[in-house]
mmCIF file of C-alpha atoms and ligand atoms in Angstrom:
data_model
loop_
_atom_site.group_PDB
_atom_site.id
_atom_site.type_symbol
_atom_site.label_atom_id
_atom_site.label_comp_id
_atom_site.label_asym_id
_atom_site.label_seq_id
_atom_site.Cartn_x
_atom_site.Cartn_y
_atom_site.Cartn_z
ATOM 1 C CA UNK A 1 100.001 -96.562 44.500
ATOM 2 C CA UNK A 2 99.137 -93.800 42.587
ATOM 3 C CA UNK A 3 95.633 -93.447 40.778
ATOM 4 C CA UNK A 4 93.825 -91.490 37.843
ATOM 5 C CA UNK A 5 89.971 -90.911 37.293
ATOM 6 C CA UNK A 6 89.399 -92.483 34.065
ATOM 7 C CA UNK A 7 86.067 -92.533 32.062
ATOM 8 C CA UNK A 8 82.951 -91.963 33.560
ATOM 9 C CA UNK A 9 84.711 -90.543 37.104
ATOM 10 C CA UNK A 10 86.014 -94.405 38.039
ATOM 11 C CA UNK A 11 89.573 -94.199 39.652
ATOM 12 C CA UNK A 12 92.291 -96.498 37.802
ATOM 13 C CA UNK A 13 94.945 -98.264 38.975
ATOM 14 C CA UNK A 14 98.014 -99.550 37.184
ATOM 15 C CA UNK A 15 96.440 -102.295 37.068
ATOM 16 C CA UNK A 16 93.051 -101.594 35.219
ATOM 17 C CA UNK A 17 95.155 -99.479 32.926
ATOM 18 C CA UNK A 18 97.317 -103.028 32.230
ATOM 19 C CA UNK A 19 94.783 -105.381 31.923
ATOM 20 C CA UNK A 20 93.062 -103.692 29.288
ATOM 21 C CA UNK A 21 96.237 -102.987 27.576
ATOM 22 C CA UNK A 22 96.943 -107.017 27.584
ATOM 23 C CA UNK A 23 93.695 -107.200 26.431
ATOM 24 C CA UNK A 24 94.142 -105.702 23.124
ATOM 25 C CA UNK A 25 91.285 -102.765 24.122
ATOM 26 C CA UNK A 26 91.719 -99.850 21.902
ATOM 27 C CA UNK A 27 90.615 -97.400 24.616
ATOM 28 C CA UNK A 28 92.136 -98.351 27.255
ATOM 29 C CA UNK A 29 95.381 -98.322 25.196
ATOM 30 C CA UNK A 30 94.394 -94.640 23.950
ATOM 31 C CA UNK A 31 93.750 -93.938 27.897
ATOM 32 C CA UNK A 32 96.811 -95.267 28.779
ATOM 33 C CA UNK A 33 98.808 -92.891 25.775
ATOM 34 C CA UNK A 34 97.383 -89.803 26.846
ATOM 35 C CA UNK A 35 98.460 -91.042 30.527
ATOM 36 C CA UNK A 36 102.012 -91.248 29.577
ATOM 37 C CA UNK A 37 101.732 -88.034 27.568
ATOM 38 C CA UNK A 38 100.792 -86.489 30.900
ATOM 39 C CA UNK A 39 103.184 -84.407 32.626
ATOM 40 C CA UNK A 40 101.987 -84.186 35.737
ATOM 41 C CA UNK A 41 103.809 -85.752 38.679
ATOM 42 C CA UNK A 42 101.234 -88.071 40.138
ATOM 43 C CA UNK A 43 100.544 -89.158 36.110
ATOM 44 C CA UNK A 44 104.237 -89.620 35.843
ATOM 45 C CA UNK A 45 104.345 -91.981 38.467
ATOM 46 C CA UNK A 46 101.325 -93.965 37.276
ATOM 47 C CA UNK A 47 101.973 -94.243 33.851
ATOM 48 C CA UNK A 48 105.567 -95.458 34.875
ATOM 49 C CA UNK A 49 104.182 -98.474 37.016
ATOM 50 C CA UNK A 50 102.394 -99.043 34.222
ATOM 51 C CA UNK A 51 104.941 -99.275 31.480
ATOM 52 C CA UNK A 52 106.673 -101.519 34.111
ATOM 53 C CA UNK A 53 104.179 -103.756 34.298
ATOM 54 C CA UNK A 54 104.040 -103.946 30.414
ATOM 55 C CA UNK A 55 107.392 -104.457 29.774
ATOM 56 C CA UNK A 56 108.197 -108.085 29.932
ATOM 57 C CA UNK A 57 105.352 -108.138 26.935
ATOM 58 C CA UNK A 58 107.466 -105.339 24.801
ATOM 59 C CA UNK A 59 109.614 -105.468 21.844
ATOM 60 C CA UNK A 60 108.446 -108.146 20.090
ATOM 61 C CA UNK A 61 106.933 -106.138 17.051
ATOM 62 C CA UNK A 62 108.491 -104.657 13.711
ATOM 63 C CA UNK A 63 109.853 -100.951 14.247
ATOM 64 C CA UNK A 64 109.618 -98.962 11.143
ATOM 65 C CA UNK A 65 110.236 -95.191 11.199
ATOM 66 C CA UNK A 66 108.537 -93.237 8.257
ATOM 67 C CA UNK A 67 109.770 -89.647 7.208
ATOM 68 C CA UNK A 68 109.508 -87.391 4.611
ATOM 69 C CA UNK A 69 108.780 -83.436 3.707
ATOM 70 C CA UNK A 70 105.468 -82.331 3.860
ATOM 71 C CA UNK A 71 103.209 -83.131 0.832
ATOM 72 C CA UNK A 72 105.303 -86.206 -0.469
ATOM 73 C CA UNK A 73 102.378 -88.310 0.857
ATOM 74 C CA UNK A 74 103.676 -89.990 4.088
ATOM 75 C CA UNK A 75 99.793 -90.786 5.586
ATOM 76 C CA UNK A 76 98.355 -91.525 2.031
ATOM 77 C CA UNK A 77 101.583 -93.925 2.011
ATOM 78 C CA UNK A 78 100.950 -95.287 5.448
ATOM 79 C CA UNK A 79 97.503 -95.607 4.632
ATOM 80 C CA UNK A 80 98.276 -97.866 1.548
ATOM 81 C CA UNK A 81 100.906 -99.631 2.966
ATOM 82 C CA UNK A 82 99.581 -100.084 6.360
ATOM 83 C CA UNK A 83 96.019 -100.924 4.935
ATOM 84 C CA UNK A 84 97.935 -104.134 2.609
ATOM 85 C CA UNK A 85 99.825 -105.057 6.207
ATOM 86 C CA UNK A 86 96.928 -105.318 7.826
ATOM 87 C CA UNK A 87 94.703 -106.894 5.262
ATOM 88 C CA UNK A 88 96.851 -109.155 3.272
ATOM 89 C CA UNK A 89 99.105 -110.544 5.618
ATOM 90 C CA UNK A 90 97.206 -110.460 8.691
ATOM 91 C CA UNK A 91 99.719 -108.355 10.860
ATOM 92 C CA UNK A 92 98.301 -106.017 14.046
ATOM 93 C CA UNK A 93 99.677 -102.508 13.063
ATOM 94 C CA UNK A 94 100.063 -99.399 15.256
ATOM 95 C CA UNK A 95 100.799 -95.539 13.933
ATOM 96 C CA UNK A 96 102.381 -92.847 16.165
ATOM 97 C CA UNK A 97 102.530 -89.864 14.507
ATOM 98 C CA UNK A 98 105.111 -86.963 15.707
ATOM 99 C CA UNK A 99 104.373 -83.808 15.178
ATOM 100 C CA UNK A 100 106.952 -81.325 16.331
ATOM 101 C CA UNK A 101 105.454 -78.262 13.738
ATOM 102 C CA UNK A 102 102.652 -78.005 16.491
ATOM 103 C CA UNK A 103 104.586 -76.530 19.307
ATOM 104 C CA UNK A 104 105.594 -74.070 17.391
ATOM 105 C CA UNK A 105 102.987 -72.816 15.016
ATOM 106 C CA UNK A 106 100.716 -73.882 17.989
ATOM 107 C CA UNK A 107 98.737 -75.669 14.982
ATOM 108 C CA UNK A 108 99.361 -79.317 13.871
ATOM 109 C CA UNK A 109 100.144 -80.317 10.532
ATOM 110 C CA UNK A 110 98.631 -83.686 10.787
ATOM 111 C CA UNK A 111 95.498 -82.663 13.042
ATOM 112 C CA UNK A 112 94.423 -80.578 9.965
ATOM 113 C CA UNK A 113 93.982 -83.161 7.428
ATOM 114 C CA UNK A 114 91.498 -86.083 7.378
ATOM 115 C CA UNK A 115 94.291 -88.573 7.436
ATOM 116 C CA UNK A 116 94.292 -92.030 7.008
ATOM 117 C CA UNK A 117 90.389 -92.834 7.131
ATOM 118 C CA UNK A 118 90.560 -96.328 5.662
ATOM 119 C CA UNK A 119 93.211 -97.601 7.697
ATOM 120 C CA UNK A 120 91.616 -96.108 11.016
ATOM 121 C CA UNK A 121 88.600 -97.730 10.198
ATOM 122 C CA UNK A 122 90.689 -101.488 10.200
ATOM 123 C CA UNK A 123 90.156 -102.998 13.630
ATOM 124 C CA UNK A 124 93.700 -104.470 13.684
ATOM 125 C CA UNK A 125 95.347 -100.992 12.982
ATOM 126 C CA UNK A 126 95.334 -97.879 15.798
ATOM 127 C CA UNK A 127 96.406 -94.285 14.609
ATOM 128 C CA UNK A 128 97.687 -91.693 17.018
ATOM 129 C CA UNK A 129 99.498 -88.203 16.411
ATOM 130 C CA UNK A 130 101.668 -87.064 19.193
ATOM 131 C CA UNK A 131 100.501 -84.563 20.842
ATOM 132 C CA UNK A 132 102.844 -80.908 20.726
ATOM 133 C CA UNK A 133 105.494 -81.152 23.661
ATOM 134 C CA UNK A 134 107.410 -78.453 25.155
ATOM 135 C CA UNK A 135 110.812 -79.984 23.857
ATOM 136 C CA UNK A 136 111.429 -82.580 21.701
ATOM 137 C CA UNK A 137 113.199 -84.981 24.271
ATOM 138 C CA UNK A 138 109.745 -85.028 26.188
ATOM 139 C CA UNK A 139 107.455 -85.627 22.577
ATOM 140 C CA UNK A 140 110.089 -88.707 21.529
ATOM 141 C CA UNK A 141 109.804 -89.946 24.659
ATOM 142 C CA UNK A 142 106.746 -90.046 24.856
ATOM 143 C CA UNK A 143 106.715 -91.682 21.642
ATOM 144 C CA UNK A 144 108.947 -94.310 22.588
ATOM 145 C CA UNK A 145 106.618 -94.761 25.729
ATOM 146 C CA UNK A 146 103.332 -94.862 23.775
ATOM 147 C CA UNK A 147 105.563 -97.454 21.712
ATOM 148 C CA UNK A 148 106.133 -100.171 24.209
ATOM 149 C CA UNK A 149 101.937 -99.651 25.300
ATOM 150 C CA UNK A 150 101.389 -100.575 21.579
ATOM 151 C CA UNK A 151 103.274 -103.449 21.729
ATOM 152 C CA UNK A 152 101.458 -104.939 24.612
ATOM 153 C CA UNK A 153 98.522 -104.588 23.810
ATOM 154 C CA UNK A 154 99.655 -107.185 20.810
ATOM 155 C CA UNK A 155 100.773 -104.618 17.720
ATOM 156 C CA UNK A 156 103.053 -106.465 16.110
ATOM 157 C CA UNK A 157 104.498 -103.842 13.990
ATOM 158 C CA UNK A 158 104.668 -100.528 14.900
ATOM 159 C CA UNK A 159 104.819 -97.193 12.600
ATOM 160 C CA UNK A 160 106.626 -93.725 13.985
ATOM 161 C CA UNK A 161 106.289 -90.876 11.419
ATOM 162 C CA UNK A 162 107.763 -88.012 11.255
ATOM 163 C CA UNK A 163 107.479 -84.987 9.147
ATOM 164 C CA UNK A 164 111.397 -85.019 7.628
ATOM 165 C CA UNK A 165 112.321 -81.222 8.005
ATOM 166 C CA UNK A 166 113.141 -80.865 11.606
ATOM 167 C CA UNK A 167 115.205 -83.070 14.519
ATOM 168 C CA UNK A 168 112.796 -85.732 15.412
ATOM 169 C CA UNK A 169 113.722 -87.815 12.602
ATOM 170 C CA UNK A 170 117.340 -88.590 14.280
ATOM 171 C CA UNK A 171 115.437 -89.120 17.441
ATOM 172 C CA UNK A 172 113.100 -91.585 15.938
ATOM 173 C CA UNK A 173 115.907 -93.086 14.004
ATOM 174 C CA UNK A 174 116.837 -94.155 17.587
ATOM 175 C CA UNK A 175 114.208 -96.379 18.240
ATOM 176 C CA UNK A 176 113.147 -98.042 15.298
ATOM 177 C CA UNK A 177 114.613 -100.846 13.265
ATOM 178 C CA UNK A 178 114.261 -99.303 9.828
ATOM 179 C CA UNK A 179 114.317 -96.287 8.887
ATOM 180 C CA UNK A 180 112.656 -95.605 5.303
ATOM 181 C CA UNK A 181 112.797 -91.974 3.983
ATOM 182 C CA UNK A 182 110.169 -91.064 1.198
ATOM 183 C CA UNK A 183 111.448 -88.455 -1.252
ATOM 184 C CA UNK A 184 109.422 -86.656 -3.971
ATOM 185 C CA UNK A 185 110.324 -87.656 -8.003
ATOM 186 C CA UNK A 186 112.150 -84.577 -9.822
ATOM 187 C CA UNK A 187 113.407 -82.228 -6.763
ATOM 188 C CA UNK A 188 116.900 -83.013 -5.432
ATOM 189 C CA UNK A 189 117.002 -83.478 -1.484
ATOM 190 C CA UNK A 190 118.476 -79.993 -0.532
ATOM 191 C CA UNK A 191 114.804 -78.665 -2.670
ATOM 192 C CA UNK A 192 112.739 -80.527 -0.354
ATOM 193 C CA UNK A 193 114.351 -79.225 2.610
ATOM 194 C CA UNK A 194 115.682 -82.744 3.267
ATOM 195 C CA UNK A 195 118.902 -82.778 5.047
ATOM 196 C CA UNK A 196 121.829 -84.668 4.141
ATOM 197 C CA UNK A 197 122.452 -86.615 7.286
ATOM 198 C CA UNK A 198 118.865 -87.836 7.094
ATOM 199 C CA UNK A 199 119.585 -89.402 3.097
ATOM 200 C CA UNK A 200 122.147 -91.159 5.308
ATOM 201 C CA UNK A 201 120.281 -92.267 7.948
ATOM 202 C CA UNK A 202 117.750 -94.325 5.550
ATOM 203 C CA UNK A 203 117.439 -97.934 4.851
ATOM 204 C CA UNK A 204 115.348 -97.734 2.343
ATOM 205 C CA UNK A 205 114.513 -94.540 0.089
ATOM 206 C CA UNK A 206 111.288 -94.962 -1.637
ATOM 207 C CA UNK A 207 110.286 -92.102 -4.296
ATOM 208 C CA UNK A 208 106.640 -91.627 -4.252
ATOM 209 C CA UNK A 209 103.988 -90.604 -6.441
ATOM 210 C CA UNK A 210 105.722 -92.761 -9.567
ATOM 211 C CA UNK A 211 102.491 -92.343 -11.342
ATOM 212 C CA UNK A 212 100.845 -90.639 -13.921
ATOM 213 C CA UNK A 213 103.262 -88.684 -16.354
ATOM 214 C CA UNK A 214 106.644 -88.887 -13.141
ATOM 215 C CA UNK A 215 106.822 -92.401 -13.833
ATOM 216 C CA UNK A 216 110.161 -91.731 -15.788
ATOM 217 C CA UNK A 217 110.835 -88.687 -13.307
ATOM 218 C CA UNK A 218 110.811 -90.883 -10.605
ATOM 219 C CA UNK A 219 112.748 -93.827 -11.986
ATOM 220 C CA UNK A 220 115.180 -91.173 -12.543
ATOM 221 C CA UNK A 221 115.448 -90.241 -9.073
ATOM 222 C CA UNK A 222 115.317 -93.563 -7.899
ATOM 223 C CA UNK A 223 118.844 -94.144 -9.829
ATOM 224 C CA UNK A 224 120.411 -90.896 -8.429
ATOM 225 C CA UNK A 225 119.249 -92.038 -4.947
ATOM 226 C CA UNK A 226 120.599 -95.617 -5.637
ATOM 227 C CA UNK A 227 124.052 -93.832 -6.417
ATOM 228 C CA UNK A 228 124.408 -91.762 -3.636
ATOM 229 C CA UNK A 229 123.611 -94.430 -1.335
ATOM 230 C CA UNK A 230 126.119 -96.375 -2.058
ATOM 231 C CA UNK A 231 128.928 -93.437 -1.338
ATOM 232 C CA UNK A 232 128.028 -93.897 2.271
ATOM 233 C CA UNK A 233 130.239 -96.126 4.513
ATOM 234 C CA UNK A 234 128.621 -99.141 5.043
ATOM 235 C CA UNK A 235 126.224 -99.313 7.795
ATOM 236 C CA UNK A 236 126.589 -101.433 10.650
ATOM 237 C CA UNK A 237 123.408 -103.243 10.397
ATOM 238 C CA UNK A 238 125.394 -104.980 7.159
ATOM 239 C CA UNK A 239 122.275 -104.126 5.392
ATOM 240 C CA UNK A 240 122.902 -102.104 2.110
ATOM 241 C CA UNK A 241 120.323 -99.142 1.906
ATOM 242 C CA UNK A 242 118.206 -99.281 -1.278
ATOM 243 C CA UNK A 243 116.288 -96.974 -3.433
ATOM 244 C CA UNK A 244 112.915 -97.881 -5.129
ATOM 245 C CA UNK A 245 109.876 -96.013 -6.577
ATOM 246 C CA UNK A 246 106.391 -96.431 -5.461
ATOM 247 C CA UNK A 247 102.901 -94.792 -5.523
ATOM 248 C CA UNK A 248 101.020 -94.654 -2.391
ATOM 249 C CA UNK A 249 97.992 -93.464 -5.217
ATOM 250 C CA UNK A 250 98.070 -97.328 -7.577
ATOM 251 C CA UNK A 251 99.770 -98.920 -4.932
ATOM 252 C CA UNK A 252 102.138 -99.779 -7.034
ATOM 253 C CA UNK A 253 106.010 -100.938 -5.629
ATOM 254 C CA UNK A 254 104.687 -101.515 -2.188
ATOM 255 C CA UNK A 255 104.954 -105.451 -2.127
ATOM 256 C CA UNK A 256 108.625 -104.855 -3.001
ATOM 257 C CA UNK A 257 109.182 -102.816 -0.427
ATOM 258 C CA UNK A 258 107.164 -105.674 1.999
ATOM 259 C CA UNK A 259 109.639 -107.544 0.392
ATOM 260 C CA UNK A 260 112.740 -105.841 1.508
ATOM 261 C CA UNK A 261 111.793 -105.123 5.195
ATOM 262 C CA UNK A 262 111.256 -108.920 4.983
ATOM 263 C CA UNK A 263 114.714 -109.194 3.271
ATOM 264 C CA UNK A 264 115.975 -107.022 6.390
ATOM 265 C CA UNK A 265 114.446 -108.336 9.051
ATOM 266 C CA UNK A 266 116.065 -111.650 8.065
ATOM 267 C CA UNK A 267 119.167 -110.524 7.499
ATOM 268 C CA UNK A 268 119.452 -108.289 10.826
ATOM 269 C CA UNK A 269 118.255 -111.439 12.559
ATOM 270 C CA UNK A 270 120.397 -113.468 11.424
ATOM 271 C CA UNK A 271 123.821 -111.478 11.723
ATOM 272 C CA UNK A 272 122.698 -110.365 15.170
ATOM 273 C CA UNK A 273 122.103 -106.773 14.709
ATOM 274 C CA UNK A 274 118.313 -106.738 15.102
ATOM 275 C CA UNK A 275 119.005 -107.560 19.271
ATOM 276 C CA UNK A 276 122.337 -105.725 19.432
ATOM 277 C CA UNK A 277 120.613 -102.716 18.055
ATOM 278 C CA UNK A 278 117.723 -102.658 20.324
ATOM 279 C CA UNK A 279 120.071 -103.059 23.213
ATOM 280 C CA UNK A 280 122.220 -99.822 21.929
ATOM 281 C CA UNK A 281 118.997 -98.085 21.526
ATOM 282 C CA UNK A 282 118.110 -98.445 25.067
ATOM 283 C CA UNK A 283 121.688 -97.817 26.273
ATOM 284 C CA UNK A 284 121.106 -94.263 24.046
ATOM 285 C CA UNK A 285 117.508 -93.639 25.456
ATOM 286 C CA UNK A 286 118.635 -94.883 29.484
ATOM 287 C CA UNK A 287 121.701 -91.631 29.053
ATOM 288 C CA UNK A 288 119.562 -89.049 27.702
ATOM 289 C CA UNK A 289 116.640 -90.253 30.270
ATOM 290 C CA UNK A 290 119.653 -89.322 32.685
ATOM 291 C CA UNK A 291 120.909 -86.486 31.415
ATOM 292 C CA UNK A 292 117.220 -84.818 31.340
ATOM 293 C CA UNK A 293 116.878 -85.881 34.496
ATOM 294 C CA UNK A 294 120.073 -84.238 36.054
ATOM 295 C CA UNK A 295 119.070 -80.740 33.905
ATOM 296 C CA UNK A 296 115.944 -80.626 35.182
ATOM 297 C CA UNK A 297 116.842 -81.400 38.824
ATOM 298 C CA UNK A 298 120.106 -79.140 38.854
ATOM 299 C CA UNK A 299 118.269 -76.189 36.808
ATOM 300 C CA UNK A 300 115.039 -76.710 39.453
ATOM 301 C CA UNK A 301 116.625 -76.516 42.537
ATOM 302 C CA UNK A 302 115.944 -73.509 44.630
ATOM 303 C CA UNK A 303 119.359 -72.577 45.846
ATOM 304 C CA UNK A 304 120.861 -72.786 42.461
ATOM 305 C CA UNK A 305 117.861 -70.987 40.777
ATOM 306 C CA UNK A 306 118.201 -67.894 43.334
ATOM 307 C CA UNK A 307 121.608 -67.747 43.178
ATOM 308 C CA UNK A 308 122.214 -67.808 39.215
ATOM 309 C CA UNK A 309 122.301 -64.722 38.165
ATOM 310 C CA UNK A 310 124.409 -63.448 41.162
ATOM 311 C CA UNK A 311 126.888 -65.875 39.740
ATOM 312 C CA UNK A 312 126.508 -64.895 36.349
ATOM 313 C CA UNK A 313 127.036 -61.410 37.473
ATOM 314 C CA UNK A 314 130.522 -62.419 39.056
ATOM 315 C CA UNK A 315 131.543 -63.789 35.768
ATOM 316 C CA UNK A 316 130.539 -61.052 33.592
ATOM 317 C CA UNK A 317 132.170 -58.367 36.165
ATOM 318 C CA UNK A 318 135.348 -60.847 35.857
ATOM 319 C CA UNK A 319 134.815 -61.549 39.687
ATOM 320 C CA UNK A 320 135.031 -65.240 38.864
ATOM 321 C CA UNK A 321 135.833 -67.730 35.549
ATOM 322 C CA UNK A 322 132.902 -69.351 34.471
ATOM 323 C CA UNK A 323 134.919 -72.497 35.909
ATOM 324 C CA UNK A 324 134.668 -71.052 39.476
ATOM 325 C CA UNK A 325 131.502 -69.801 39.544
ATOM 326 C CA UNK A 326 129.498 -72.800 38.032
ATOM 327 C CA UNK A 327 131.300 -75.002 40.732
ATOM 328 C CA UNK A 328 129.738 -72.507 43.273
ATOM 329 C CA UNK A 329 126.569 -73.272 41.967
ATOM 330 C CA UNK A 330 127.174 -77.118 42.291
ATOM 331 C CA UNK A 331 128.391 -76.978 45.553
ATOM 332 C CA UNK A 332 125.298 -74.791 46.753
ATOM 333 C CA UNK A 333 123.775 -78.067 44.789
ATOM 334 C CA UNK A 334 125.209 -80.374 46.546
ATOM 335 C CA UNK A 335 123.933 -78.888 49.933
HETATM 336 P P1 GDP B 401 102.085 -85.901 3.698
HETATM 337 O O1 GDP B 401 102.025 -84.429 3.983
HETATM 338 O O2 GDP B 401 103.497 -86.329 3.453
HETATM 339 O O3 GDP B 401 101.406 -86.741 4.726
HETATM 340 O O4 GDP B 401 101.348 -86.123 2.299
HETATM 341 P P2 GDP B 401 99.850 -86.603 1.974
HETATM 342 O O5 GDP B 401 99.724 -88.086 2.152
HETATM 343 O O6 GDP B 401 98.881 -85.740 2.671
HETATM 344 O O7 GDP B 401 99.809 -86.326 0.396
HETATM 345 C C1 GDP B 401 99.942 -85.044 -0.144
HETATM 346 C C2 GDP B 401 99.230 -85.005 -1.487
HETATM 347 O O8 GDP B 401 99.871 -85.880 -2.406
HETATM 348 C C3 GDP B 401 97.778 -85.452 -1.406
HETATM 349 O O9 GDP B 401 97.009 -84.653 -2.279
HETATM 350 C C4 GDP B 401 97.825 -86.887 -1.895
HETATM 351 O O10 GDP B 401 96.611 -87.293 -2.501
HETATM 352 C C5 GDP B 401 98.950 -86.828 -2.907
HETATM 353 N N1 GDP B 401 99.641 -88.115 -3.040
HETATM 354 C C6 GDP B 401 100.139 -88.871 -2.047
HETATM 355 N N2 GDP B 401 100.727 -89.981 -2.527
HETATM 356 C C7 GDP B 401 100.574 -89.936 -3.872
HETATM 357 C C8 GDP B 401 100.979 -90.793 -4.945
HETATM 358 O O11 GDP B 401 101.597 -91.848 -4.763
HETATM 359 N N3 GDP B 401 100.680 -90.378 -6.205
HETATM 360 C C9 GDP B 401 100.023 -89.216 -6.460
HETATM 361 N N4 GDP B 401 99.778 -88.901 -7.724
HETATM 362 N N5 GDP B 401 99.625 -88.386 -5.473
HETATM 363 C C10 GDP B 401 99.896 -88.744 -4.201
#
């Protein structure tokens, strides 16, 4: 069975990593994060027996993506709205924070700001950015990873953000329940480098900062939101996607929007989506587990790595179709 040296030079096992998990310890669940961040092999293999271990005590927690563009206030919104979770109706809450910006500007958007001191401070909430990955498959998986730890360790509602501007948010999309998008008052979604496909992936569109003199901006925004929404086909869940305004600064609108994951959570439970989602979720995350799998093995092995460019050579020099000479490589695969 594989092993790491934990604190203080003592070697862990799967199992000291698990116990503590069950146990609700913080540390050891922070331990076991950065273990399944790890890309080495002998980590790999750990952290795995560990998340299989953990499993059968998964999944039983509240999935809520969070996205936005930078500056509309996504951790003074998580802090608010986590902070009244937590407090006011008792729940056990857990933030993963992606951060794709940071493998590429090699520094981190959300390591720069002191975010979300209150809320860290809560003993029934735990807050932890992603660290920068080499490609996004390996940060969301990781994510998703870190995800299931959370819930074992007894988090019974779980928050992935992302910063709205790049590809993780259709990645996280893909393993959460709900997926609320928070949009500035007074700048139309192409201005805050929002996609389109991202307005439709949303279950809830929440315009922040409707405070101060934006309260009317925002309302106003809230209504063209409301109408755009409802040009999209309807979504699967049977849930129709909402706009509201809120202000992660007075606090104000963020009952109502307890109210409507409530609403959806209900619903989604009811009609059967809630499970059938999670199961297509895995299906999706079990392929592209696969497919990385199969790239990396293919693209690693020796014989095709010394013999690609040879082969590339025959195609360009019309030698061979690009047909004929991948298949060489495959077969030399194969061996
Ligand atoms: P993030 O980059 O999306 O995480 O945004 P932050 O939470 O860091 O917020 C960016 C700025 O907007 C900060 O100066 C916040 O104090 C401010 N801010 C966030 N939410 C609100 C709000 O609801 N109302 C007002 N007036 N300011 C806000």
């Amino acid at each position: 069975m594989s092993k790491s040296t934990g604190i203080s030079g003592k070697i862990w096992s799967a199992n000291d990593y698990v116990e503590g998990i069950l146990r609700g310890d913080r540390v050891v669940l922070g331990r076991a994060i950065t273990l399944v961040e790890s890309s080495r092999p002998e980590h790999r293999e750990l952290a795995q027996q560990v998340l299989e271990k953990c499993l059968p005590h998964t999944g039983k927690s509240f999935r809520l993506g969070i996205t936005g563009p930078p500056g509309v206030g996504k951790s003074s919104f998580i802090e608010a709205f986590g902070s009244l979770l937590v407090r006011e109706h008792g729940h056990k809450l857990a933030v993963l924070a992606i951060d794709p910006s940071s493998q590429v500007s090699g520094g981190s958007i959300l390591g720069d700001k002191t975010r979300m001191e209150r809320l860290s401070a809560e003993p029934n909430a735990f807050i932890r950015p992603s660290p920068a990955g080499n490609s996004l498959g390996g940060v969301t998986n990781c994510t998703h990873e870190s995800m299931l730890l959370c819930e074992a360790a007894g988090f019974d509602t779980i928050f992935i953000e992302t910063v709205g501007v790049g590809q993780s948010e259709t990645a996280v999309a893909g393993m959460v329940d709900f997926f609320l998008l928070l949009l500035l008052p007074g700048a139309g979604d192409e201005l805050q480098g929002i996609k389109r496909g991202i307005v439709e992936m949303a279950d809830l569109i929440a315009v922040n900062k409707a405070d101060g003199d934006r309260i009317e901006l925002a309302k106003s925004a809230r209504q063209d939101y409301a109408q755009a929404l409802h040009l999209f086909p309807e979504k699967e869940s049977g849930w129709q996607p909402k706009a509201v305004t809120c202000s992660a600064l007075t606090g104000e609108g963020l009952s109502e929007i307890w109210q409507l994951l409530l609403g959806y959570q209900s619903l989604t439970s009811g009609n059967g989506w809630f499970e059938e989602n999670r199961k297509k979720q895995l299906a999706t995350w079990f392929a592209s587990q696969l497919e990385q799998f199969a790239h990396r093995f293919f693209f690693e092995d020796p014989a095709v790595k010394s013999n690609m460019e040879a082969a590339r050579q025959a195609v360009l020099e019309g030698k061979q179709t690009p047909t004929q000479a991948a298949e060489s490589l495959i077969d030399l695969f194969r061996k």
